[in-house]
């Protein structure tokens, strides 16, 4: 099980997030209010997840993601109301859907390495699967990516594994 760090500027919300995760059997290693604190804590860990606000007082979730050691993922709670995935950073919209939040963090916590980190081959597999979905299900690229993400979360498989299954099924 990977370490979980909560970095949230509002103490009451940070503690509620911690309680929500711990009630699901997940262990939160640390709660802090600054991105720099979360980065310092992460440097001493081998792998983990940071749950944070999209913007903290000292840096954004994207800035944290750029400076994290390998094998770390970020789940950022975003006020812009959209869900997106990029690199090792997952944005979930506020107000947070409790089940989606728990599911996302649980999958990340139970994986043995960064769930969202991809090499070039994996990115190509995902791209090819999106093209298949777009052509066969009349979806945009964004919708196809969201479809892959939802299937990944439902099955507990990495996004690239779901994409590979779609490619194999299409052949």
PDB file of C-alpha atoms in Angstrom:
ATOM      1  CA  UNK A   1       0.000   0.000   0.000  1.00  0.00           C
ATOM      2  CA  UNK A   2       1.414   3.346  -1.050  1.00  0.00           C
ATOM      3  CA  UNK A   3       1.787   6.322   1.301  1.00  0.00           C
ATOM      4  CA  UNK A   4      -0.878   9.031   1.151  1.00  0.00           C
ATOM      5  CA  UNK A   5      -0.107  12.683   1.877  1.00  0.00           C
ATOM      6  CA  UNK A   6      -2.903  15.237   2.093  1.00  0.00           C
ATOM      7  CA  UNK A   7      -1.933  18.819   1.256  1.00  0.00           C
ATOM      8  CA  UNK A   8      -4.909  21.114   1.659  1.00  0.00           C
ATOM      9  CA  UNK A   9      -5.019  24.787   2.706  1.00  0.00           C
ATOM     10  CA  UNK A  10      -8.183  24.475   4.820  1.00  0.00           C
ATOM     11  CA  UNK A  11      -7.483  22.400   7.926  1.00  0.00           C
ATOM     12  CA  UNK A  12     -11.087  21.219   8.420  1.00  0.00           C
ATOM     13  CA  UNK A  13     -11.316  19.958   4.835  1.00  0.00           C
ATOM     14  CA  UNK A  14      -7.905  18.276   5.076  1.00  0.00           C
ATOM     15  CA  UNK A  15      -9.013  16.438   8.210  1.00  0.00           C
ATOM     16  CA  UNK A  16     -12.330  15.424   6.578  1.00  0.00           C
ATOM     17  CA  UNK A  17     -10.435  14.026   3.590  1.00  0.00           C
ATOM     18  CA  UNK A  18      -8.169  12.108   5.964  1.00  0.00           C
ATOM     19  CA  UNK A  19     -11.121  10.691   7.869  1.00  0.00           C
ATOM     20  CA  UNK A  20     -12.897   9.729   4.635  1.00  0.00           C
ATOM     21  CA  UNK A  21      -9.837   7.821   3.410  1.00  0.00           C
ATOM     22  CA  UNK A  22      -9.103   6.201   6.758  1.00  0.00           C
ATOM     23  CA  UNK A  23     -12.725   5.050   7.068  1.00  0.00           C
ATOM     24  CA  UNK A  24     -12.103   3.133   3.829  1.00  0.00           C
ATOM     25  CA  UNK A  25      -9.074   1.400   5.339  1.00  0.00           C
ATOM     26  CA  UNK A  26      -6.452   3.618   3.705  1.00  0.00           C
ATOM     27  CA  UNK A  27      -3.554   4.999   5.722  1.00  0.00           C
ATOM     28  CA  UNK A  28      -2.817   8.725   5.503  1.00  0.00           C
ATOM     29  CA  UNK A  29       0.826   9.292   6.434  1.00  0.00           C
ATOM     30  CA  UNK A  30       0.722  13.052   6.755  1.00  0.00           C
ATOM     31  CA  UNK A  31      -1.512  16.121   6.489  1.00  0.00           C
ATOM     32  CA  UNK A  32      -0.063  19.522   5.616  1.00  0.00           C
ATOM     33  CA  UNK A  33      -1.151  22.848   4.117  1.00  0.00           C
ATOM     34  CA  UNK A  34       1.676  23.679   1.690  1.00  0.00           C
ATOM     35  CA  UNK A  35       2.891  22.131  -1.535  1.00  0.00           C
ATOM     36  CA  UNK A  36       6.499  22.591  -0.432  1.00  0.00           C
ATOM     37  CA  UNK A  37       5.777  20.607   2.737  1.00  0.00           C
ATOM     38  CA  UNK A  38       4.196  17.797   0.706  1.00  0.00           C
ATOM     39  CA  UNK A  39       7.258  17.731  -1.592  1.00  0.00           C
ATOM     40  CA  UNK A  40       9.655  17.593   1.365  1.00  0.00           C
ATOM     41  CA  UNK A  41       7.717  14.707   2.896  1.00  0.00           C
ATOM     42  CA  UNK A  42       7.555  12.900  -0.468  1.00  0.00           C
ATOM     43  CA  UNK A  43      11.338  13.127  -0.864  1.00  0.00           C
ATOM     44  CA  UNK A  44      11.704  10.828   2.158  1.00  0.00           C
ATOM     45  CA  UNK A  45       9.271   8.231   0.795  1.00  0.00           C
ATOM     46  CA  UNK A  46       9.777   5.625  -1.915  1.00  0.00           C
ATOM     47  CA  UNK A  47       6.342   5.991  -3.487  1.00  0.00           C
ATOM     48  CA  UNK A  48       2.963   7.478  -2.737  1.00  0.00           C
ATOM     49  CA  UNK A  49       0.020   9.672  -3.525  1.00  0.00           C
ATOM     50  CA  UNK A  50      -0.574  13.314  -2.763  1.00  0.00           C
ATOM     51  CA  UNK A  51      -4.194  14.418  -2.415  1.00  0.00           C
ATOM     52  CA  UNK A  52      -4.326  18.193  -2.673  1.00  0.00           C
ATOM     53  CA  UNK A  53      -6.195  21.271  -3.749  1.00  0.00           C
ATOM     54  CA  UNK A  54      -5.627  22.382  -7.333  1.00  0.00           C
ATOM     55  CA  UNK A  55      -3.885  25.481  -5.956  1.00  0.00           C
ATOM     56  CA  UNK A  56      -2.141  25.768  -2.621  1.00  0.00           C
ATOM     57  CA  UNK A  57      -0.808  29.049  -1.251  1.00  0.00           C
ATOM     58  CA  UNK A  58       2.754  28.327  -2.384  1.00  0.00           C
ATOM     59  CA  UNK A  59       2.287  26.304  -5.590  1.00  0.00           C
ATOM     60  CA  UNK A  60      -0.176  24.551  -7.860  1.00  0.00           C
ATOM     61  CA  UNK A  61      -0.760  20.813  -8.119  1.00  0.00           C
ATOM     62  CA  UNK A  62       0.909  20.935 -11.550  1.00  0.00           C
ATOM     63  CA  UNK A  63       4.047  22.460  -9.977  1.00  0.00           C
ATOM     64  CA  UNK A  64       4.068  19.753  -7.321  1.00  0.00           C
ATOM     65  CA  UNK A  65       3.714  17.070 -10.027  1.00  0.00           C
ATOM     66  CA  UNK A  66       6.751  18.432 -11.879  1.00  0.00           C
ATOM     67  CA  UNK A  67       8.975  18.170  -8.808  1.00  0.00           C
ATOM     68  CA  UNK A  68       7.818  14.863  -7.343  1.00  0.00           C
ATOM     69  CA  UNK A  69      10.117  11.888  -7.131  1.00  0.00           C
ATOM     70  CA  UNK A  70       9.291   8.913  -9.386  1.00  0.00           C
ATOM     71  CA  UNK A  71       6.426   6.628  -8.341  1.00  0.00           C
ATOM     72  CA  UNK A  72       4.236   9.421  -6.982  1.00  0.00           C
ATOM     73  CA  UNK A  73       0.809  10.393  -8.230  1.00  0.00           C
ATOM     74  CA  UNK A  74      -1.344  13.398  -7.415  1.00  0.00           C
ATOM     75  CA  UNK A  75      -5.103  13.599  -7.038  1.00  0.00           C
ATOM     76  CA  UNK A  76      -5.947  17.313  -7.206  1.00  0.00           C
ATOM     77  CA  UNK A  77      -9.402  18.588  -6.316  1.00  0.00           C
ATOM     78  CA  UNK A  78     -10.278  21.204  -8.911  1.00  0.00           C
ATOM     79  CA  UNK A  79     -12.707  24.092  -8.713  1.00  0.00           C
ATOM     80  CA  UNK A  80     -13.043  24.281 -12.511  1.00  0.00           C
ATOM     81  CA  UNK A  81     -15.491  21.376 -12.475  1.00  0.00           C
ATOM     82  CA  UNK A  82     -13.727  19.139 -14.978  1.00  0.00           C
ATOM     83  CA  UNK A  83     -12.022  15.817 -14.615  1.00  0.00           C
ATOM     84  CA  UNK A  84      -8.732  15.357 -16.419  1.00  0.00           C
ATOM     85  CA  UNK A  85      -5.620  13.211 -16.356  1.00  0.00           C
ATOM     86  CA  UNK A  86      -2.140  14.248 -17.391  1.00  0.00           C
ATOM     87  CA  UNK A  87       1.149  12.599 -16.558  1.00  0.00           C
ATOM     88  CA  UNK A  88       1.101  11.692 -12.890  1.00  0.00           C
ATOM     89  CA  UNK A  89      -1.691  14.179 -12.115  1.00  0.00           C
ATOM     90  CA  UNK A  90      -5.407  13.438 -11.888  1.00  0.00           C
ATOM     91  CA  UNK A  91      -7.849  16.313 -11.467  1.00  0.00           C
ATOM     92  CA  UNK A  92     -11.208  15.533  -9.876  1.00  0.00           C
ATOM     93  CA  UNK A  93     -13.908  18.219  -9.910  1.00  0.00           C
ATOM     94  CA  UNK A  94     -15.348  19.888  -6.833  1.00  0.00           C
ATOM     95  CA  UNK A  95     -17.717  19.216  -5.284  1.00  0.00           C
ATOM     96  CA  UNK A  96     -15.992  15.866  -5.126  1.00  0.00           C
ATOM     97  CA  UNK A  97     -18.000  12.731  -5.863  1.00  0.00           C
ATOM     98  CA  UNK A  98     -17.187  10.671  -2.754  1.00  0.00           C
ATOM     99  CA  UNK A  99     -17.322   7.279  -4.499  1.00  0.00           C
ATOM    100  CA  UNK A 100     -15.187   8.430  -7.423  1.00  0.00           C
ATOM    101  CA  UNK A 101     -12.660  10.015  -5.060  1.00  0.00           C
ATOM    102  CA  UNK A 102     -12.398   6.907  -2.868  1.00  0.00           C
ATOM    103  CA  UNK A 103     -12.182   4.649  -5.924  1.00  0.00           C
ATOM    104  CA  UNK A 104      -9.442   6.741  -7.530  1.00  0.00           C
ATOM    105  CA  UNK A 105      -7.307   6.936  -4.387  1.00  0.00           C
ATOM    106  CA  UNK A 106      -7.865   3.245  -3.568  1.00  0.00           C
ATOM    107  CA  UNK A 107      -6.718   2.138  -7.019  1.00  0.00           C
ATOM    108  CA  UNK A 108      -3.677   4.389  -6.839  1.00  0.00           C
ATOM    109  CA  UNK A 109      -2.853   3.263  -3.299  1.00  0.00           C
ATOM    110  CA  UNK A 110      -3.053  -0.421  -4.140  1.00  0.00           C
ATOM    111  CA  UNK A 111      -0.881  -0.248  -7.268  1.00  0.00           C
ATOM    112  CA  UNK A 112       2.811  -0.966  -6.904  1.00  0.00           C
ATOM    113  CA  UNK A 113       4.011   1.935  -9.017  1.00  0.00           C
ATOM    114  CA  UNK A 114       2.728   5.208 -10.373  1.00  0.00           C
ATOM    115  CA  UNK A 115      -0.628   4.450 -11.984  1.00  0.00           C
ATOM    116  CA  UNK A 116      -0.581   7.410 -14.321  1.00  0.00           C
ATOM    117  CA  UNK A 117       3.064   7.401 -15.405  1.00  0.00           C
ATOM    118  CA  UNK A 118       3.452   6.236 -19.028  1.00  0.00           C
ATOM    119  CA  UNK A 119       6.345   5.521 -21.314  1.00  0.00           C
ATOM    120  CA  UNK A 120       6.246   6.200 -25.073  1.00  0.00           C
ATOM    121  CA  UNK A 121       4.889   2.744 -25.973  1.00  0.00           C
ATOM    122  CA  UNK A 122       2.057   3.063 -23.464  1.00  0.00           C
ATOM    123  CA  UNK A 123       1.116   6.506 -24.778  1.00  0.00           C
ATOM    124  CA  UNK A 124       0.957   5.065 -28.313  1.00  0.00           C
ATOM    125  CA  UNK A 125      -1.274   2.178 -27.190  1.00  0.00           C
ATOM    126  CA  UNK A 126      -3.634   4.607 -25.459  1.00  0.00           C
ATOM    127  CA  UNK A 127      -3.675   6.876 -28.493  1.00  0.00           C
ATOM    128  CA  UNK A 128      -4.480   3.960 -30.820  1.00  0.00           C
ATOM    129  CA  UNK A 129      -7.294   2.796 -28.538  1.00  0.00           C
ATOM    130  CA  UNK A 130      -8.757   6.309 -28.483  1.00  0.00           C
ATOM    131  CA  UNK A 131      -8.806   6.368 -32.288  1.00  0.00           C
ATOM    132  CA  UNK A 132     -10.686   3.052 -32.316  1.00  0.00           C
ATOM    133  CA  UNK A 133     -13.184   4.341 -29.758  1.00  0.00           C
ATOM    134  CA  UNK A 134     -13.637   7.635 -31.613  1.00  0.00           C
ATOM    135  CA  UNK A 135     -14.282   5.866 -34.929  1.00  0.00           C
ATOM    136  CA  UNK A 136     -16.555   3.144 -33.581  1.00  0.00           C
ATOM    137  CA  UNK A 137     -18.450   4.948 -30.845  1.00  0.00           C
ATOM    138  CA  UNK A 138     -18.720   8.404 -32.431  1.00  0.00           C
ATOM    139  CA  UNK A 139     -16.847  10.147 -29.619  1.00  0.00           C
ATOM    140  CA  UNK A 140     -14.459  13.059 -29.463  1.00  0.00           C
ATOM    141  CA  UNK A 141     -10.891  12.468 -28.311  1.00  0.00           C
ATOM    142  CA  UNK A 142     -11.744  13.844 -24.867  1.00  0.00           C
ATOM    143  CA  UNK A 143     -14.785  11.572 -24.598  1.00  0.00           C
ATOM    144  CA  UNK A 144     -12.725   8.574 -25.726  1.00  0.00           C
ATOM    145  CA  UNK A 145     -10.085   9.311 -23.099  1.00  0.00           C
ATOM    146  CA  UNK A 146     -12.738   9.681 -20.411  1.00  0.00           C
ATOM    147  CA  UNK A 147     -14.252   6.374 -21.556  1.00  0.00           C
ATOM    148  CA  UNK A 148     -10.855   4.671 -21.129  1.00  0.00           C
ATOM    149  CA  UNK A 149     -10.428   6.265 -17.712  1.00  0.00           C
ATOM    150  CA  UNK A 150     -13.852   5.142 -16.544  1.00  0.00           C
ATOM    151  CA  UNK A 151     -13.223   1.577 -17.753  1.00  0.00           C
ATOM    152  CA  UNK A 152      -9.862   1.634 -15.990  1.00  0.00           C
ATOM    153  CA  UNK A 153     -11.417   2.767 -12.718  1.00  0.00           C
ATOM    154  CA  UNK A 154     -14.297   0.257 -12.982  1.00  0.00           C
ATOM    155  CA  UNK A 155     -12.012  -2.700 -13.640  1.00  0.00           C
ATOM    156  CA  UNK A 156      -9.093  -1.644 -11.458  1.00  0.00           C
ATOM    157  CA  UNK A 157      -6.754  -2.097 -14.420  1.00  0.00           C
ATOM    158  CA  UNK A 158      -4.185   0.368 -15.650  1.00  0.00           C
ATOM    159  CA  UNK A 159      -5.361   2.626 -18.443  1.00  0.00           C
ATOM    160  CA  UNK A 160      -2.859   1.058 -20.855  1.00  0.00           C
ATOM    161  CA  UNK A 161      -4.177  -2.454 -20.091  1.00  0.00           C
ATOM    162  CA  UNK A 162      -7.737  -1.361 -20.908  1.00  0.00           C
ATOM    163  CA  UNK A 163      -6.485   0.332 -24.077  1.00  0.00           C
ATOM    164  CA  UNK A 164      -4.632  -2.822 -25.131  1.00  0.00           C
ATOM    165  CA  UNK A 165      -7.778  -4.900 -24.586  1.00  0.00           C
ATOM    166  CA  UNK A 166      -9.741  -2.541 -26.846  1.00  0.00           C
ATOM    167  CA  UNK A 167      -7.075  -2.814 -29.544  1.00  0.00           C
ATOM    168  CA  UNK A 168      -7.046  -6.620 -29.238  1.00  0.00           C
ATOM    169  CA  UNK A 169     -10.856  -6.781 -29.398  1.00  0.00           C
ATOM    170  CA  UNK A 170     -10.899  -4.577 -32.502  1.00  0.00           C
ATOM    171  CA  UNK A 171      -8.503  -6.882 -34.346  1.00  0.00           C
TER     172      UNK A 171
END
